Short mmCIF file of N, CA and C in Angstrom, two decimals:
data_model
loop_
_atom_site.label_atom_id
_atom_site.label_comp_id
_atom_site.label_asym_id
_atom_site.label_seq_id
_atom_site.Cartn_x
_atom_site.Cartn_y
_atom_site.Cartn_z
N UNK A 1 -5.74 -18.32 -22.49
CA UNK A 1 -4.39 -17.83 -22.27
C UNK A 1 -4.42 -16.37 -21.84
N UNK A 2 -5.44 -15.73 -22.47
CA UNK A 2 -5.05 -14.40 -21.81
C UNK A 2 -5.66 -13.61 -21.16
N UNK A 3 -6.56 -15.19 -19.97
CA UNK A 3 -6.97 -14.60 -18.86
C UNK A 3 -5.69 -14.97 -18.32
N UNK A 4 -5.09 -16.30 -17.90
CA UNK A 4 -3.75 -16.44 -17.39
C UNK A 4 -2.67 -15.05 -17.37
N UNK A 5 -2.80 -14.55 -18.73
CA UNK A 5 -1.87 -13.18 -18.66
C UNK A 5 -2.07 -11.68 -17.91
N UNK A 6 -3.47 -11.65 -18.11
CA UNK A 6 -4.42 -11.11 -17.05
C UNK A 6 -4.04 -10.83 -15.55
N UNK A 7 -4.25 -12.09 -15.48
CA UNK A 7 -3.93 -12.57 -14.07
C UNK A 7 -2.21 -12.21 -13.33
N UNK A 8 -1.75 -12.98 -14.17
CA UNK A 8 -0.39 -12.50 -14.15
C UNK A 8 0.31 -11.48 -14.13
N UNK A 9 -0.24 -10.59 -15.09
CA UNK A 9 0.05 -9.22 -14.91
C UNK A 9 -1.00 -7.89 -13.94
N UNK A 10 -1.63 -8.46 -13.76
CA UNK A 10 -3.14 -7.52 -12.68
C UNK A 10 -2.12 -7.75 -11.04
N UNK A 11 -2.04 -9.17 -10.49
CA UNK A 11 -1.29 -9.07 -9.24
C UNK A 11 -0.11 -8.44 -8.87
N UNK A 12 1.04 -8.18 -9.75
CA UNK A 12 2.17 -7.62 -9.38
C UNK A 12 1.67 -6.17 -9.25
N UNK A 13 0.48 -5.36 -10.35
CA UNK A 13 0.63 -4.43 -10.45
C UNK A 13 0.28 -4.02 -8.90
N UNK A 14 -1.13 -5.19 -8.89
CA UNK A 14 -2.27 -4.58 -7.70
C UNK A 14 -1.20 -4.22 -6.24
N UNK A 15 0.22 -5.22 -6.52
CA UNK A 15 1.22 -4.97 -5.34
C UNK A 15 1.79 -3.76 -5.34
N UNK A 16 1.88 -3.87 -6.68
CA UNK A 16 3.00 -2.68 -6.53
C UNK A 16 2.23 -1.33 -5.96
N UNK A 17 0.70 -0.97 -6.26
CA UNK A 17 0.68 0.46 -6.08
C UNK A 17 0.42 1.03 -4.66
N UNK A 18 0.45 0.50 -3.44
CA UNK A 18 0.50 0.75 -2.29
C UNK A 18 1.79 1.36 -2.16
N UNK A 19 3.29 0.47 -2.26
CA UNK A 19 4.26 0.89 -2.72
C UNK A 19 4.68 2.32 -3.31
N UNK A 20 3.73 2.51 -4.74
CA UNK A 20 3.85 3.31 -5.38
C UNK A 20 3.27 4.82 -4.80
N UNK A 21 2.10 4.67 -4.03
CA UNK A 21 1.65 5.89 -3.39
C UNK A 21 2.31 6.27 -1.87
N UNK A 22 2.80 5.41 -1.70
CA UNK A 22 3.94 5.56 -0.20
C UNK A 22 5.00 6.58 -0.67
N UNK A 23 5.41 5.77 -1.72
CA UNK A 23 6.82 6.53 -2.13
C UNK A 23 6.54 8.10 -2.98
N UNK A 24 5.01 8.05 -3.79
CA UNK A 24 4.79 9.46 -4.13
C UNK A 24 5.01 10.72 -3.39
N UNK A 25 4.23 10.32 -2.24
CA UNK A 25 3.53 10.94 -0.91
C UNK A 25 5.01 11.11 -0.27
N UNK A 26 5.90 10.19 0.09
CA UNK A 26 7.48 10.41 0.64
C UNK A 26 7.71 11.22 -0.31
N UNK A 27 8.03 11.21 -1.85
CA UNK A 27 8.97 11.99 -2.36
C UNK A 27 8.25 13.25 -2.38
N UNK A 28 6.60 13.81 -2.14
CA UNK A 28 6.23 15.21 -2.33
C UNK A 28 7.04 15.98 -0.70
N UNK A 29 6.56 15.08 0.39
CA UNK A 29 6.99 15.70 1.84
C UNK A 29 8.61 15.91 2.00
N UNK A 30 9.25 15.20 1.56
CA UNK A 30 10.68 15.55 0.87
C UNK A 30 10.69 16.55 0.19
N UNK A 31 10.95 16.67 -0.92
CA UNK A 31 10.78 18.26 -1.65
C UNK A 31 9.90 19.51 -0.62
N UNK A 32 8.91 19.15 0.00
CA UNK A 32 8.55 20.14 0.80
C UNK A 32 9.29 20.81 1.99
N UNK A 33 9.78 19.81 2.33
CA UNK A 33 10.81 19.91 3.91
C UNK A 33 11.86 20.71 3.18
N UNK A 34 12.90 19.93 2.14
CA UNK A 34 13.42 20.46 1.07
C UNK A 34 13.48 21.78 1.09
N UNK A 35 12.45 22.18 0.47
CA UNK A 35 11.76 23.68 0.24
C UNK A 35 11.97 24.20 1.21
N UNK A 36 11.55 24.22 2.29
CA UNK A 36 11.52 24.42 3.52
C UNK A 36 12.77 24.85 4.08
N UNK A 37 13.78 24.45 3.98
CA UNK A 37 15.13 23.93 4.79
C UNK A 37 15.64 25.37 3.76
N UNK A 38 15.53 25.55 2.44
CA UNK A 38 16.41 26.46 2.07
C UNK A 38 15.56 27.67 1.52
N UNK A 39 14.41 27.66 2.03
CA UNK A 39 13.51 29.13 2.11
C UNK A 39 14.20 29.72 3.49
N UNK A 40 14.30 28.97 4.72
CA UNK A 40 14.28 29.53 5.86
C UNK A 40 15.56 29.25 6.37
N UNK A 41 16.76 28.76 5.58
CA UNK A 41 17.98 29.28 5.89
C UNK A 41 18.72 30.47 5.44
N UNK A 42 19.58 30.69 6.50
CA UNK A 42 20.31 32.46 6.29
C UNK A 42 20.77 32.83 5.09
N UNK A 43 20.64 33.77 4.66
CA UNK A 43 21.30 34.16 3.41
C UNK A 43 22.54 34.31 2.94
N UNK A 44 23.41 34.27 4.13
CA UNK A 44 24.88 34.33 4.39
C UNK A 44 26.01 32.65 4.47
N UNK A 45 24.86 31.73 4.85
CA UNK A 45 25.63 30.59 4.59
C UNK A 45 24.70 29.65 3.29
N UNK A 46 26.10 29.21 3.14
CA UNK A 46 26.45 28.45 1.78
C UNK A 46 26.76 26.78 2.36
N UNK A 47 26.05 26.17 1.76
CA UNK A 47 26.27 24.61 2.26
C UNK A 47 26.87 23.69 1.22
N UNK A 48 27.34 22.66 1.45
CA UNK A 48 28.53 21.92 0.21
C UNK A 48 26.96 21.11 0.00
N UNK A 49 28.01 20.28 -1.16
CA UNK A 49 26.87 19.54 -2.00
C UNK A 49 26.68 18.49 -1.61
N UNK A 50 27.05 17.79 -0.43
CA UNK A 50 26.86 16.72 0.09
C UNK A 50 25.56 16.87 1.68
N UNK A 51 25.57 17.94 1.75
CA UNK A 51 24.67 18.45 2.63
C UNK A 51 23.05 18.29 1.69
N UNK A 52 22.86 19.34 0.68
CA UNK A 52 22.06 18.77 -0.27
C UNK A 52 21.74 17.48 -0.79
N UNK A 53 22.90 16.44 -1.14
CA UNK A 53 22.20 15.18 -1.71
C UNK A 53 21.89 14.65 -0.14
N UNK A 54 22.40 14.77 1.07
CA UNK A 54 21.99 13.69 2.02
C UNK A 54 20.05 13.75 2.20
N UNK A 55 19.75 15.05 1.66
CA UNK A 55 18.63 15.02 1.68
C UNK A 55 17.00 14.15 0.90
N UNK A 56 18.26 13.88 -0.29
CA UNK A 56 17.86 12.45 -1.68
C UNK A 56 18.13 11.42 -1.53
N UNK A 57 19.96 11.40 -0.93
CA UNK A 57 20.49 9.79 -1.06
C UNK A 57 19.87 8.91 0.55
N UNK A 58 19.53 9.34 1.12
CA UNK A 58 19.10 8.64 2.38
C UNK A 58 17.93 7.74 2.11
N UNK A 59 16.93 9.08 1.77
CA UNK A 59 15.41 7.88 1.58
C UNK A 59 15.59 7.57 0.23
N UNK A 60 16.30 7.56 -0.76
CA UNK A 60 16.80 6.43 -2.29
C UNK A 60 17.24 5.25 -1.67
N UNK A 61 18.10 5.25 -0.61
CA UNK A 61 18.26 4.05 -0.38
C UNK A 61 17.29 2.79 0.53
N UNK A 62 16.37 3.66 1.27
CA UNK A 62 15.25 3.22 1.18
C UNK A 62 14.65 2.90 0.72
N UNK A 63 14.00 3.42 -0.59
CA UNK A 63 13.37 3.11 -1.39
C UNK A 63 14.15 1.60 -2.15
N UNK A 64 15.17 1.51 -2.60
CA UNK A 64 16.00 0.74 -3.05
C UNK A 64 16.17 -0.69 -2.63
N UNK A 65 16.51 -0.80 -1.16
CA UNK A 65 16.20 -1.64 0.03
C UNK A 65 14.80 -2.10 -0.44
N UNK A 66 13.88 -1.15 -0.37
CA UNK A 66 12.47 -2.17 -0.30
C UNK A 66 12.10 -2.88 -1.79
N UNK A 67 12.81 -2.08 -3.02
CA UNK A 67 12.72 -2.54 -4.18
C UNK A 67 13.18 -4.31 -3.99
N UNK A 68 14.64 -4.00 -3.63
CA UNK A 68 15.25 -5.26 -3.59
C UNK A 68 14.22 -6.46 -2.81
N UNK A 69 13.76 -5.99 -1.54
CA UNK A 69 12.99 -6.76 -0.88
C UNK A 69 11.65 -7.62 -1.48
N UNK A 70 11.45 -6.47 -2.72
CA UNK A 70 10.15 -6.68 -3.46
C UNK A 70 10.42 -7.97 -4.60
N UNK A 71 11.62 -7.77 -4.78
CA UNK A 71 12.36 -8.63 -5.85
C UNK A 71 12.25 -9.96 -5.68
N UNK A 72 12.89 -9.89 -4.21
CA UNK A 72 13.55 -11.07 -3.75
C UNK A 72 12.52 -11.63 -3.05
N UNK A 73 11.70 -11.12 -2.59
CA UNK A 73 10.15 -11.74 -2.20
C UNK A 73 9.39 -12.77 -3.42
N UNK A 74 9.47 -12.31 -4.86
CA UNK A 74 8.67 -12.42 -6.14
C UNK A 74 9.08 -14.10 -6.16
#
């Protein structure tokens, strides 16, 4: 039985971590660009807060999308 569980639980993981280092590697170059975008903007303008999240909520929903895909694949 608990090679069966083994088994069972070793494949989803072995899927998931390709996944998992895609999305690391996305979320560090994000925060970098991030970084980036408000080191080297003017000191004089001020941006609303929807300017900031479009920079999170875009690739979340990416990420999200492929979750679902991962789901609904299983």
């Amino acid at each position: 039985m608990s090679g069966t569980l083994r088994k069972a639980v070793a494949e989803p993981v072995r899927d998931a971590v390709p996944f998992l280092v895609i999305t690391t590697l996305w979320v560090v170059v994000m925060l970098v660009l991030y970084g980036l975008f408000l080191l080297t903007k003017p000191g004089d303008i001020t941006y609303d807060a929807w300017v900031h999240a479009t920079v999170f909520v875009v690739p979340a929903i990416g990420f999200l999308g492929h979750i679902l895909q991962q789901a609904l694949s299983s």
